[in-house]
Coordinates of C-alpha atoms in Angstrom, one line a residue:
Chain A
M1 CA -0.2 0.1 0.0
Q2 CA 2.8 2.2 0.8
N3 CA 4.5 1.6 -2.1
Q4 CA 1.5 2.4 -4.2
A5 CA 1.3 5.8 -2.6
F6 CA 4.8 6.2 -3.5
N7 CA 4.3 5.4 -6.9
T8 CA 1.3 7.8 -7.2
V9 CA 3.7 10.5 -5.9
K10 CA 6.1 9.7 -8.4
L11 CA 3.2 9.8 -11.2
G12 CA 2.3 13.0 -10.0
I13 CA 5.6 14.3 -10.5
F14 CA 6.0 12.8 -13.7
V15 CA 2.5 14.4 -14.9
L16 CA 3.3 17.9 -13.6
T17 CA 6.6 17.9 -14.9
G18 CA 5.0 17.3 -18.3
L19 CA 2.6 20.0 -17.9
F20 CA 5.1 22.3 -16.3
L21 CA 7.1 21.9 -19.7
L22 CA 4.0 22.7 -22.0
I23 CA 3.0 25.5 -20.1
L24 CA 6.6 26.8 -20.1
S25 CA 6.8 26.0 -23.7
L26 CA 3.6 28.0 -24.4
Y27 CA 4.5 30.9 -22.1
I28 CA 8.0 31.5 -23.9
L29 CA 6.1 31.3 -27.4
G30 CA 3.5 33.8 -26.2
K31 CA 6.0 36.1 -24.8
N32 CA 8.1 36.0 -27.8
R33 CA 4.9 36.6 -29.8
N34 CA 3.4 39.4 -27.6
L35 CA 0.5 37.3 -26.7
F36 CA 0.2 38.1 -23.2
G37 CA 1.7 41.5 -22.9
V38 CA -0.7 44.5 -22.9
G39 CA 0.8 46.6 -25.6
F40 CA -0.3 49.4 -28.0
E41 CA -1.3 49.3 -31.7
L42 CA 0.7 50.9 -34.5
K43 CA -0.2 50.9 -38.2
T44 CA 1.8 51.4 -41.1
H45 CA 1.2 51.1 -44.8
F46 CA 3.2 49.5 -47.7
E47 CA 2.9 49.1 -51.5
E48 CA 3.7 45.4 -50.9
V49 CA 4.5 43.3 -47.8
N50 CA 6.6 40.4 -49.5
G51 CA 5.2 37.6 -47.7
L52 CA 4.8 39.6 -44.3
V53 CA 2.1 37.7 -42.1
T54 CA 0.5 37.8 -38.9
G55 CA 2.9 36.9 -36.0
N56 CA 6.2 38.1 -37.8
N57 CA 8.5 40.1 -35.4
V58 CA 8.3 43.9 -35.1
R59 CA 12.0 45.3 -34.3
Y60 CA 13.0 48.7 -33.0
A61 CA 16.7 49.4 -33.9
G62 CA 17.2 45.7 -34.1
I63 CA 15.5 44.7 -30.5
D64 CA 12.1 42.6 -30.9
V65 CA 9.5 44.9 -29.4
G66 CA 6.3 43.2 -30.7
S67 CA 4.7 41.4 -33.3
V68 CA 2.5 41.8 -36.5
T69 CA -1.3 41.4 -35.7
G70 CA -2.7 42.0 -39.1
V71 CA -2.0 42.5 -42.7
D72 CA -5.1 43.8 -44.6
I73 CA -5.3 45.1 -48.2
L74 CA -7.1 48.8 -48.1
N75 CA -6.8 49.0 -51.9
D76 CA -4.8 47.9 -55.1
T77 CA -1.6 49.7 -54.0
V78 CA -1.9 50.1 -50.1
I79 CA -1.7 47.2 -47.7
E80 CA -2.1 48.2 -44.1
V81 CA 0.1 46.4 -41.2
A82 CA -1.0 46.4 -37.8
M83 CA 1.6 46.1 -35.1
S84 CA 1.3 45.0 -31.5
I85 CA 4.0 46.8 -29.8
D86 CA 5.3 46.3 -26.2
R87 CA 4.1 48.8 -23.6
K88 CA 7.6 49.9 -22.2
M89 CA 8.4 51.0 -25.6
R90 CA 5.5 53.6 -25.3
D91 CA 8.1 56.2 -24.2
I92 CA 10.6 55.5 -26.9
I93 CA 9.0 55.3 -30.4
R94 CA 8.1 58.5 -31.8
R95 CA 5.6 59.6 -34.3
N96 CA 8.1 60.4 -36.9
A97 CA 9.9 56.9 -36.7
V98 CA 10.0 55.2 -39.9
A99 CA 8.9 51.5 -40.7
A100 CA 10.6 49.3 -43.2
L101 CA 10.3 45.7 -44.3
G102 CA 13.4 43.5 -43.8
T103 CA 14.4 40.0 -43.4
D104 CA 15.4 37.9 -40.4
G105 CA 19.1 37.1 -41.8
L106 CA 19.6 36.2 -45.6
V107 CA 17.0 33.9 -46.0
G108 CA 14.8 34.0 -42.6
N109 CA 11.2 35.0 -41.7
R110 CA 10.1 38.7 -42.9
V111 CA 10.3 41.3 -40.2
V112 CA 9.1 45.0 -39.9
N113 CA 11.9 47.1 -38.6
I114 CA 11.2 50.7 -37.1
S115 CA 13.8 52.9 -37.2
P116 CA 13.9 56.3 -35.3
G117 CA 12.9 59.6 -37.1
K118 CA 15.0 62.7 -37.6
G119 CA 14.1 65.6 -35.3
E120 CA 11.9 66.0 -32.4
A121 CA 8.2 64.5 -32.4
P122 CA 5.7 63.6 -29.6
F123 CA 5.7 59.8 -28.7
A124 CA 3.7 57.5 -30.8
V125 CA 0.3 56.6 -29.0
S126 CA -1.9 53.4 -30.0
G127 CA -3.6 54.1 -33.3
D128 CA -0.8 56.0 -34.9
Q129 CA 0.5 55.2 -38.3
L130 CA 4.2 55.3 -38.9
A131 CA 5.5 56.4 -42.3
S132 CA 7.1 53.7 -44.1
R133 CA 10.1 53.3 -46.4
K134 CA 10.2 51.2 -49.6
E135 CA 12.8 48.5 -49.1
V136 CA 15.3 47.4 -51.7
S137 CA 13.7 44.1 -52.9
T138 CA 15.9 41.2 -53.8
E139 CA 14.2 41.4 -57.2
N140 CA 15.4 45.0 -57.8
M141 CA 18.8 44.0 -56.8
L142 CA 19.1 40.9 -58.9
Q143 CA 17.6 43.1 -61.9
T144 CA 20.6 45.6 -61.4
L145 CA 22.9 42.9 -61.0
S146 CA 21.5 41.6 -64.4
R147 CA 22.3 45.0 -66.0
T148 CA 26.0 45.0 -64.6
N149 CA 26.6 41.7 -65.6
E150 CA 25.7 42.6 -69.1
N151 CA 27.8 45.9 -68.9
I152 CA 30.9 43.6 -67.7
A153 CA 30.6 41.3 -70.4
V154 CA 30.8 44.2 -73.1
I155 CA 33.6 45.6 -71.1
T156 CA 35.3 42.3 -70.8
A157 CA 34.8 41.8 -74.8
E158 CA 36.4 44.9 -75.5
L159 CA 39.3 44.4 -73.0
R160 CA 39.7 41.3 -74.7
E161 CA 40.2 42.9 -77.8
V162 CA 42.5 45.6 -76.6
V163 CA 44.7 43.3 -75.1
H164 CA 44.5 41.0 -78.2
R165 CA 45.7 44.2 -80.2
I166 CA 48.4 45.0 -77.8
N167 CA 49.7 41.5 -78.2
T168 CA 49.7 41.4 -81.7
S169 CA 51.1 45.2 -82.3
A170 CA 54.6 45.1 -83.6
Q171 CA 55.4 48.5 -82.8
L172 CA 54.4 47.9 -79.0
S173 CA 56.3 44.6 -79.1
E174 CA 59.2 46.5 -80.3
L175 CA 58.9 49.2 -77.9
L176 CA 58.5 46.9 -74.9
N177 CA 61.5 44.8 -76.0
D178 CA 63.7 47.9 -76.7
R179 CA 66.4 47.5 -74.1
T180 CA 67.7 51.2 -74.6
M181 CA 64.0 52.1 -73.6
S182 CA 64.7 52.1 -70.0
A183 CA 67.9 53.9 -70.3
D184 CA 66.3 56.6 -72.3
L185 CA 63.5 56.8 -69.8
K186 CA 65.9 57.0 -66.8
A187 CA 68.0 59.9 -68.7
S188 CA 64.5 61.7 -69.7
A189 CA 63.6 61.2 -65.9
E190 CA 67.0 62.7 -64.6
N191 CA 66.7 65.6 -67.2
L192 CA 63.2 66.1 -65.8
R193 CA 64.5 66.1 -62.3
R194 CA 66.8 68.7 -63.3
A195 CA 64.6 70.8 -65.1
T196 CA 62.4 70.6 -62.1
A197 CA 65.2 71.6 -59.9
K198 CA 66.1 74.5 -62.0
A199 CA 62.4 75.5 -62.3
S200 CA 62.4 75.5 -58.6
D201 CA 65.3 77.7 -58.3
L202 CA 64.1 80.0 -60.8
M203 CA 60.7 80.2 -59.0
S204 CA 62.7 80.8 -55.9
Q205 CA 64.5 83.7 -57.5
A206 CA 61.2 84.9 -58.8
S207 CA 59.8 84.8 -55.6
G208 CA 62.9 86.8 -54.2
T209 CA 62.5 89.2 -56.8
L210 CA 58.9 89.4 -56.1
S211 CA 59.6 90.1 -52.4
L212 CA 62.2 92.6 -53.4
A213 CA 59.5 94.2 -55.5
Y214 CA 57.1 94.2 -53.0
E215 CA 59.2 95.6 -50.2
G216 CA 60.3 98.3 -52.8
E217 CA 63.6 97.4 -53.6
G218 CA 65.6 96.7 -57.2
A219 CA 64.7 97.3 -60.8
L220 CA 61.3 95.5 -60.9
A221 CA 60.3 97.4 -58.1
T222 CA 61.4 100.9 -59.9
L223 CA 59.9 99.5 -63.0
L224 CA 56.4 98.6 -61.2
T225 CA 56.5 101.8 -58.6
D226 CA 58.2 104.6 -60.4
T227 CA 55.8 107.1 -61.8
A228 CA 58.3 109.3 -63.5
L229 CA 59.7 106.2 -65.3
A230 CA 56.2 105.5 -66.4
G231 CA 55.5 109.0 -67.9
D232 CA 59.0 108.8 -69.7
L233 CA 58.1 105.3 -71.3
R234 CA 54.9 106.7 -72.3
V235 CA 56.5 109.4 -74.1
A236 CA 59.0 107.2 -75.5
V237 CA 56.3 105.0 -76.9
Q238 CA 54.7 107.8 -78.4
K239 CA 57.8 109.2 -80.3
I240 CA 58.2 105.6 -81.3
S241 CA 54.7 105.8 -82.8
E242 CA 55.3 109.2 -84.5
V243 CA 58.6 107.5 -85.9
E244 CA 56.9 104.6 -87.0
E245 CA 54.2 106.9 -89.2
S246 CA 57.2 108.7 -90.8
A247 CA 58.6 105.7 -91.7
D248 CA 55.4 104.5 -93.2
R249 CA 55.1 107.8 -95.0
L250 CA 59.0 107.3 -96.3
V251 CA 58.2 103.7 -97.4
L252 CA 55.2 105.0 -99.3
H253 CA 57.3 107.8 -101.2
I254 CA 59.9 105.3 -101.8
D255 CA 57.5 102.9 -103.1
E256 CA 56.0 105.6 -105.6
A257 CA 59.6 106.6 -106.8
A258 CA 60.3 102.8 -107.4
K259 CA 57.1 102.7 -109.5
M260 CA 58.1 105.5 -111.4
V261 CA 61.5 104.3 -112.0
N262 CA 60.1 101.0 -113.2
E263 CA 57.6 102.7 -115.5
N264 CA 60.6 104.9 -116.9
L265 CA 62.4 101.5 -117.5
Q266 CA 59.9 99.6 -118.9
Y267 CA 58.2 102.2 -121.1
G268 CA 60.5 105.5 -121.3
Q269 CA 62.2 106.7 -124.2
G270 CA 65.7 107.2 -122.3
P271 CA 69.0 105.8 -122.6
A272 CA 68.4 103.5 -119.6
N273 CA 65.4 101.9 -121.0
A274 CA 67.4 101.7 -124.5
L275 CA 70.3 100.1 -122.5
L276 CA 68.1 97.7 -120.8
R277 CA 65.7 96.8 -123.6
D278 CA 67.5 97.5 -126.8
S279 CA 69.6 94.2 -127.7
L280 CA 71.5 95.9 -130.8
L281 CA 72.6 98.7 -128.8
T282 CA 74.0 96.7 -126.4
Y283 CA 75.8 94.5 -129.3
R284 CA 77.0 97.9 -130.6
L285 CA 78.6 99.0 -127.2
H286 CA 80.2 96.0 -126.8
T287 CA 82.0 96.3 -130.2
T288 CA 82.6 99.8 -129.4
L289 CA 84.4 98.8 -126.2
E290 CA 86.4 96.4 -128.0
N291 CA 87.6 98.7 -130.7
V292 CA 88.5 101.2 -127.7
E293 CA 90.7 98.5 -126.0
K294 CA 92.4 97.6 -129.1
G295 CA 93.1 101.4 -129.9
T296 CA 94.3 101.9 -126.1
A297 CA 96.6 98.9 -126.5
A298 CA 98.0 100.5 -130.0
F299 CA 98.4 103.7 -128.3
S300 CA 100.3 102.4 -125.3
E301 CA 102.5 100.5 -127.8
N302 CA 103.0 103.8 -130.0
M303 CA 103.9 105.6 -126.5
E304 CA 106.8 103.2 -125.5
A305 CA 108.1 103.7 -129.2
L306 CA 108.2 107.3 -128.6
K307 CA 109.8 107.0 -125.4
Q308 CA 112.6 105.4 -127.2
N309 CA 112.6 108.0 -130.1
F310 CA 115.9 110.3 -129.7
L311 CA 113.6 113.2 -130.1
F312 CA 111.5 112.8 -127.0
R313 CA 114.2 110.6 -125.0
R314 CA 115.4 113.7 -123.2
Y315 CA 111.9 114.8 -122.3
F316 CA 111.2 111.7 -120.5
R317 CA 114.5 111.6 -118.6
K318 CA 113.7 114.9 -117.2
L319 CA 110.2 113.8 -116.3
E320 CA 112.0 110.7 -114.3
K321 CA 114.2 113.0 -112.4
A322 CA 112.1 115.5 -111.3
K323 CA 109.5 112.4 -110.0
K324 CA 112.6 111.1 -108.1
K325 CA 113.4 114.2 -106.4
E326 CA 109.8 114.6 -105.2
T327 CA 109.8 111.0 -103.9
E328 CA 113.2 111.9 -101.7
S329 CA 111.8 115.2 -100.8
R330 CA 109.0 113.3 -98.8
Chain B
M1 CA 0.1 -20.1 -58.2
P2 CA -0.7 -23.6 -59.6
G3 CA -4.1 -24.8 -59.4
L4 CA -5.5 -21.3 -58.1
S5 CA -8.4 -20.5 -60.2
K6 CA -9.6 -17.1 -60.7
W7 CA -12.8 -17.9 -59.0
N8 CA -10.7 -19.1 -55.9
A9 CA -8.6 -15.8 -55.9
V10 CA -11.7 -13.7 -55.9
M11 CA -13.3 -15.8 -52.9
I12 CA -10.1 -15.5 -50.9
I13 CA -9.8 -11.7 -51.5
S14 CA -13.6 -11.4 -50.7
K15 CA -13.1 -13.6 -47.5
N16 CA -10.3 -11.7 -46.4
S17 CA -11.8 -8.3 -47.3
G18 CA -14.7 -9.4 -45.3
V19 CA -12.8 -10.3 -42.4
F20 CA -10.9 -7.1 -42.5
L21 CA -14.0 -5.0 -42.6
Q22 CA -15.7 -7.1 -39.9
E23 CA -12.5 -6.3 -37.5
I24 CA -13.0 -2.8 -38.6
G25 CA -16.5 -2.6 -37.5
E26 CA -15.8 -4.4 -34.4
L27 CA -13.0 -2.1 -33.5
S28 CA -15.4 1.0 -34.1
R29 CA -17.7 -0.6 -31.9
F30 CA -15.4 -1.4 -29.3
A31 CA -14.2 2.3 -29.3
A32 CA -17.7 3.5 -29.3
R33 CA -18.4 1.4 -26.2
F34 CA -15.2 2.6 -24.6
W35 CA -16.6 6.2 -25.1
R36 CA -19.7 5.1 -23.6
E37 CA -18.3 3.3 -20.6
W38 CA -15.8 6.4 -20.0
L39 CA -18.4 8.7 -19.2
R40 CA -20.6 6.4 -17.3
P41 CA -20.2 5.9 -13.6
R42 CA -18.9 4.2 -11.7
Y43 CA -15.2 5.4 -12.4
E44 CA -12.1 3.1 -11.7
F45 CA -10.2 5.9 -10.6
R46 CA -7.7 3.9 -8.4
E47 CA -7.1 1.6 -11.4
F48 CA -6.7 4.4 -13.8
I49 CA -4.0 5.9 -11.9
R50 CA -2.3 2.6 -11.5
Q51 CA -2.5 2.2 -15.4
C52 CA -1.0 5.7 -15.5
F53 CA 2.0 5.0 -13.6
V54 CA 2.3 1.7 -15.5
I55 CA 1.8 3.1 -18.9
G56 CA 3.0 6.6 -18.6
Y57 CA 5.7 6.8 -15.9
K58 CA 7.5 3.3 -16.8
S59 CA 7.8 4.4 -20.4
L60 CA 9.6 7.4 -19.8
P61 CA 13.1 5.8 -19.5
L62 CA 12.8 4.2 -22.7
T63 CA 10.9 7.0 -24.7
G64 CA 13.5 9.7 -23.1
L65 CA 16.6 7.7 -24.2
T66 CA 15.4 7.2 -27.5
A67 CA 14.3 11.0 -27.7
F68 CA 17.7 12.1 -26.4
I69 CA 19.5 9.7 -28.8
M70 CA 17.2 10.9 -31.7
G71 CA 18.0 14.7 -30.7
L72 CA 21.7 14.2 -30.7
V73 CA 21.8 12.0 -34.1
L74 CA 19.8 14.6 -35.8
T75 CA 21.7 17.3 -34.9
M76 CA 25.0 15.4 -36.1
Q77 CA 23.6 14.3 -39.3
L78 CA 22.1 17.8 -40.1
H79 CA 25.2 19.6 -39.4
P80 CA 27.6 18.6 -42.5
S81 CA 24.7 19.6 -44.7
M82 CA 24.2 22.9 -43.0
I83 CA 27.8 23.9 -43.0
Y84 CA 27.9 23.0 -46.7
Y85 CA 25.2 25.6 -47.1
G86 CA 26.7 27.9 -44.5
V87 CA 23.6 28.0 -42.4
E88 CA 24.7 26.0 -39.2
S89 CA 23.2 28.9 -37.2
L90 CA 19.8 27.6 -38.1
I91 CA 20.3 24.2 -36.8
P92 CA 18.6 25.0 -33.5
S93 CA 15.5 26.3 -35.5
M94 CA 15.4 23.4 -37.9
V95 CA 15.9 20.7 -35.0
G96 CA 13.3 22.6 -32.9
I97 CA 10.8 22.4 -35.6
A98 CA 11.5 18.9 -36.5
I99 CA 11.2 17.6 -33.0
V100 CA 8.0 19.5 -31.9
R101 CA 6.1 19.0 -35.0
E102 CA 6.8 15.6 -36.1
V103 CA 9.7 13.5 -35.0
G104 CA 8.8 13.9 -31.2
P105 CA 5.3 13.0 -31.2
V106 CA 5.5 10.2 -34.1
L107 CA 8.6 8.6 -32.5
T108 CA 7.6 8.6 -29.0
A109 CA 4.3 7.0 -30.1
L110 CA 5.6 4.5 -32.0
I111 CA 7.9 3.4 -29.2
F112 CA 4.8 3.7 -27.1
A113 CA 3.0 1.3 -29.3
G114 CA 5.9 -1.2 -29.1
K115 CA 6.1 -1.2 -25.4
I116 CA 2.6 -0.6 -24.2
G117 CA 0.3 -1.9 -27.2
S118 CA 2.2 -5.3 -26.8
S119 CA 1.8 -5.0 -23.1
I120 CA -1.9 -4.4 -23.3
G121 CA -2.6 -6.9 -25.9
A122 CA -0.6 -9.8 -24.2
E123 CA -2.0 -9.0 -20.5
L124 CA -5.7 -8.9 -21.8
G125 CA -5.1 -11.8 -24.1
S126 CA -3.8 -13.8 -21.5
M127 CA -6.6 -12.6 -18.9
K128 CA -9.0 -14.0 -21.8
V129 CA -7.6 -17.2 -22.6
T130 CA -7.4 -17.8 -19.0
E131 CA -11.1 -17.0 -18.4
Q132 CA -10.3 -14.1 -16.0
I133 CA -12.5 -11.7 -17.9
D134 CA -15.1 -14.2 -17.7
A135 CA -14.7 -14.6 -14.0
M136 CA -14.6 -10.8 -13.7
E137 CA -18.3 -10.6 -15.4
V138 CA -19.2 -13.3 -13.2
S139 CA -18.1 -11.6 -10.0
G140 CA -20.0 -8.6 -11.1
T141 CA -17.4 -6.3 -12.0
N142 CA -17.4 -4.7 -15.3
P143 CA -14.5 -6.1 -17.0
F144 CA -14.6 -3.6 -19.9
K145 CA -14.7 -0.4 -17.7
Y146 CA -12.0 -1.8 -15.3
L147 CA -9.7 -3.4 -18.0
V148 CA -10.3 -1.6 -21.3
V149 CA -11.6 2.0 -20.1
T150 CA -8.7 2.6 -17.5
R151 CA -6.0 1.5 -19.9
T152 CA -7.3 3.3 -22.7
A153 CA -7.7 6.5 -21.0
A154 CA -4.5 6.2 -19.3
S155 CA -2.5 5.7 -22.6
M156 CA -4.7 8.5 -23.8
V157 CA -3.6 11.0 -21.1
M158 CA -0.1 9.8 -20.6
L159 CA 1.2 9.8 -24.3
P160 CA 0.9 13.6 -24.4
I161 CA 2.7 14.3 -21.4
L162 CA 5.4 11.7 -22.3
V163 CA 5.8 13.6 -25.8
I164 CA 6.3 17.0 -24.2
I165 CA 9.1 15.5 -21.7
S166 CA 10.6 13.5 -24.5
D167 CA 10.7 16.6 -26.9
S168 CA 12.5 18.5 -24.0
I169 CA 15.3 15.8 -23.6
S170 CA 15.4 15.7 -27.4
L171 CA 16.2 19.1 -27.5
Y172 CA 18.6 18.8 -24.8
G173 CA 20.2 16.1 -27.0
S174 CA 20.3 18.3 -29.7
Y175 CA 22.0 20.9 -27.7
L176 CA 24.6 18.5 -26.7
G177 CA 25.0 17.4 -30.1
N178 CA 25.4 21.1 -31.6
N179 CA 28.1 21.6 -28.9
I180 CA 30.1 18.7 -30.2
Y181 CA 31.0 21.1 -33.2
E182 CA 30.7 24.4 -32.0
R183 CA 30.2 26.3 -28.7
T184 CA 26.6 27.5 -28.2
T185 CA 25.4 28.5 -24.9
F186 CA 22.1 26.8 -23.5
I187 CA 20.1 30.1 -23.5
L188 CA 21.1 31.1 -27.2
F189 CA 20.2 27.4 -28.5
F190 CA 16.6 27.2 -26.9
R191 CA 16.1 31.0 -27.7
Q192 CA 16.9 30.0 -31.4
V193 CA 14.5 27.0 -30.8
F194 CA 11.5 29.0 -29.6
D195 CA 12.1 31.9 -32.0
S196 CA 11.2 29.6 -34.8
L197 CA 8.3 28.0 -33.0
V198 CA 4.8 29.2 -32.8
V199 CA 1.9 27.8 -30.5
A200 CA 0.3 26.5 -33.6
D201 CA 3.5 24.0 -33.5
I202 CA 2.9 22.8 -30.3
I203 CA -0.9 22.5 -29.9
P204 CA -1.4 20.4 -32.8
A205 CA 1.5 18.4 -32.0
V206 CA -0.1 17.7 -28.5
I207 CA -3.6 17.1 -29.7
K208 CA -2.6 14.3 -31.9
T209 CA -0.8 12.5 -29.5
F210 CA -4.1 12.1 -27.6
F211 CA -5.4 10.3 -30.7
F212 CA -2.3 8.3 -30.9
G213 CA -2.5 7.5 -27.5
F214 CA -6.4 6.3 -27.8
A215 CA -5.3 4.5 -31.0
V216 CA -2.5 2.5 -29.0
G217 CA -4.8 1.7 -26.1
I218 CA -7.9 0.8 -27.7
I219 CA -6.4 -1.4 -30.3
G220 CA -4.2 -3.2 -27.7
C221 CA -7.3 -3.7 -25.6
F222 CA -9.4 -4.8 -28.4
K223 CA -6.5 -7.3 -29.7
G224 CA -6.2 -8.7 -26.2
Y225 CA -10.0 -8.7 -25.2
F226 CA -10.9 -10.8 -28.2
T227 CA -8.0 -13.1 -28.2
D228 CA -8.7 -16.9 -29.0
K229 CA -6.8 -20.1 -29.7
G230 CA -4.8 -20.2 -26.7
T231 CA -1.3 -19.2 -25.7
E232 CA -0.4 -19.0 -29.3
G233 CA -3.5 -16.2 -29.8
V234 CA -2.0 -14.2 -26.9
G235 CA 1.3 -13.6 -28.9
R236 CA -0.5 -13.0 -32.1
A237 CA -2.7 -10.3 -30.0
A238 CA 0.2 -8.9 -28.6
N239 CA 2.1 -8.7 -32.2
S240 CA -0.7 -7.4 -34.2
A241 CA -1.7 -4.8 -31.5
V242 CA 2.0 -3.3 -32.4
V243 CA 1.6 -3.6 -35.9
V244 CA -1.9 -2.2 -36.3
S245 CA -1.5 0.7 -33.9
S246 CA 1.9 1.7 -35.2
V247 CA 0.1 2.0 -38.6
M248 CA -2.8 3.7 -37.2
I249 CA -0.2 6.3 -35.8
F250 CA 1.0 7.0 -39.4
I251 CA -2.3 7.3 -40.8
L252 CA -3.8 9.5 -37.8
D253 CA -0.5 11.6 -38.5
L254 CA -1.3 12.0 -42.0
V255 CA -4.7 13.1 -41.4
V256 CA -3.8 15.5 -38.7
V257 CA -1.1 17.1 -40.9
Q258 CA -3.6 17.4 -43.8
I259 CA -6.1 19.3 -41.5
T260 CA -3.5 21.6 -39.9
D261 CA -2.3 22.7 -43.5
L262 CA -6.0 23.1 -44.6
M263 CA -6.2 25.3 -41.6
N264 CA -3.2 27.5 -42.6
L265 CA -2.0 27.3 -38.6
Y266 CA 1.7 27.5 -39.4
D267 CA 1.2 30.9 -41.2

């Protein structure tokens, strides 16, 4: 009899354990789904809910704060989602909070994510409607990815063509295999470095000169600041301009004179024109000059013969002596 | 088969069908009588408590051990596949749903059918062939109420409790199995399990185990209550009680899953 009572106690423990586990499970599930909590209801509108159903979690800044209590179609573009929110969030969620659809993990259940809005707003109360944000759907992302892939395919094809051209280009191959190229490039780089150094020096010198000019010292400062010099320069420039005008006029006169000479030469009746244009005259002149040359030679020969003649020998000796005396007296 | 004409085949099939249908009818009448007798006083409460202890409490080690091993093995078998897909963090959720919805109730019910169905069938069968049931009738005790109602009711009440405890043990086994491969805290594991579950996972699973318990109890009692042909019949009663109740568990499971699916309870 005592044994039977003990068995009954063990049975009682067994049954109570089972019931406790059942109630505990239901309590945890109910707490997770906010079935027992006295919360407040918020609403939001979406264009599409992508499989959101009653019982899905609602999160505020990533923390579970409630669950979806209803998903109703208001019209063809608006779906109203009702959410039961934990009462302790009454002093946290504001009216400018924004609701968005999300996924629990990559392949998990749908959730409604509420995020704080910008700026100040009063706390949300039961029945308030929160603004919603359209999510970036996986479908849209895949469509964008598809276009990106197509672009990448085109770019790859073009790149392949470019690489093929580079590989088959004789000039480029020669350029790449040219061993002197690196030396030339080094030399160019060295020259560039020197040029840069010189440019740097020049710049520092220019900087110094400018500094002096700012301080009012040196020729540049005089050039920049001396008003008298500026006046002289202005006068000089004016005179240069006048000289230029005179030169223009002179050139005009010379041009006219040249034209006149040219006309006289071309169409005039003077000797110059005959000399330039008349070939017969030229020939005659040439013949005359030859005859003169011949006559001069014959005359010179006659004069030599005359010097040797006894009648004129004495006269010529007298001339030589007088010439010699004049030279010695000098 | 040589010498078996078509006519003979038809006769055999129709005879077997007749036997089968007759057994179905008798089982239905037996079940209806159970509900009548259960509701009608006088209640054999003391015997009911004793049967609860024998059927429920004493089955716990066996069902608990199998549940623990099932949770452990299920997790270890799932782990490589989940690693392959990079979703090993979903193991608690997956195992939790599998155990609570299906594996826990069905596996526990099958173990229960093997242990209790055969026990009831053999016990009542031996009482039948030794004419103890007839003696009870003669002594003015209602044998149906005392033997059948108490055992079936105990089976019906104890199996859900066994399933709940077995599910818990199974989830603990799964937790240990998960910790073989990676460190997961007890709180995180069970939080992930309960995050993936809803009330609609637990309630239908518990409700269907009432029917499983009823099926095991009533079939075991039916097979034992109508045993004949001496000791050979006792063995046959025990055997057929296990086989029929196991098949009935699967059929009931199919029906319950269809009903819950039509009701969209999991959405």
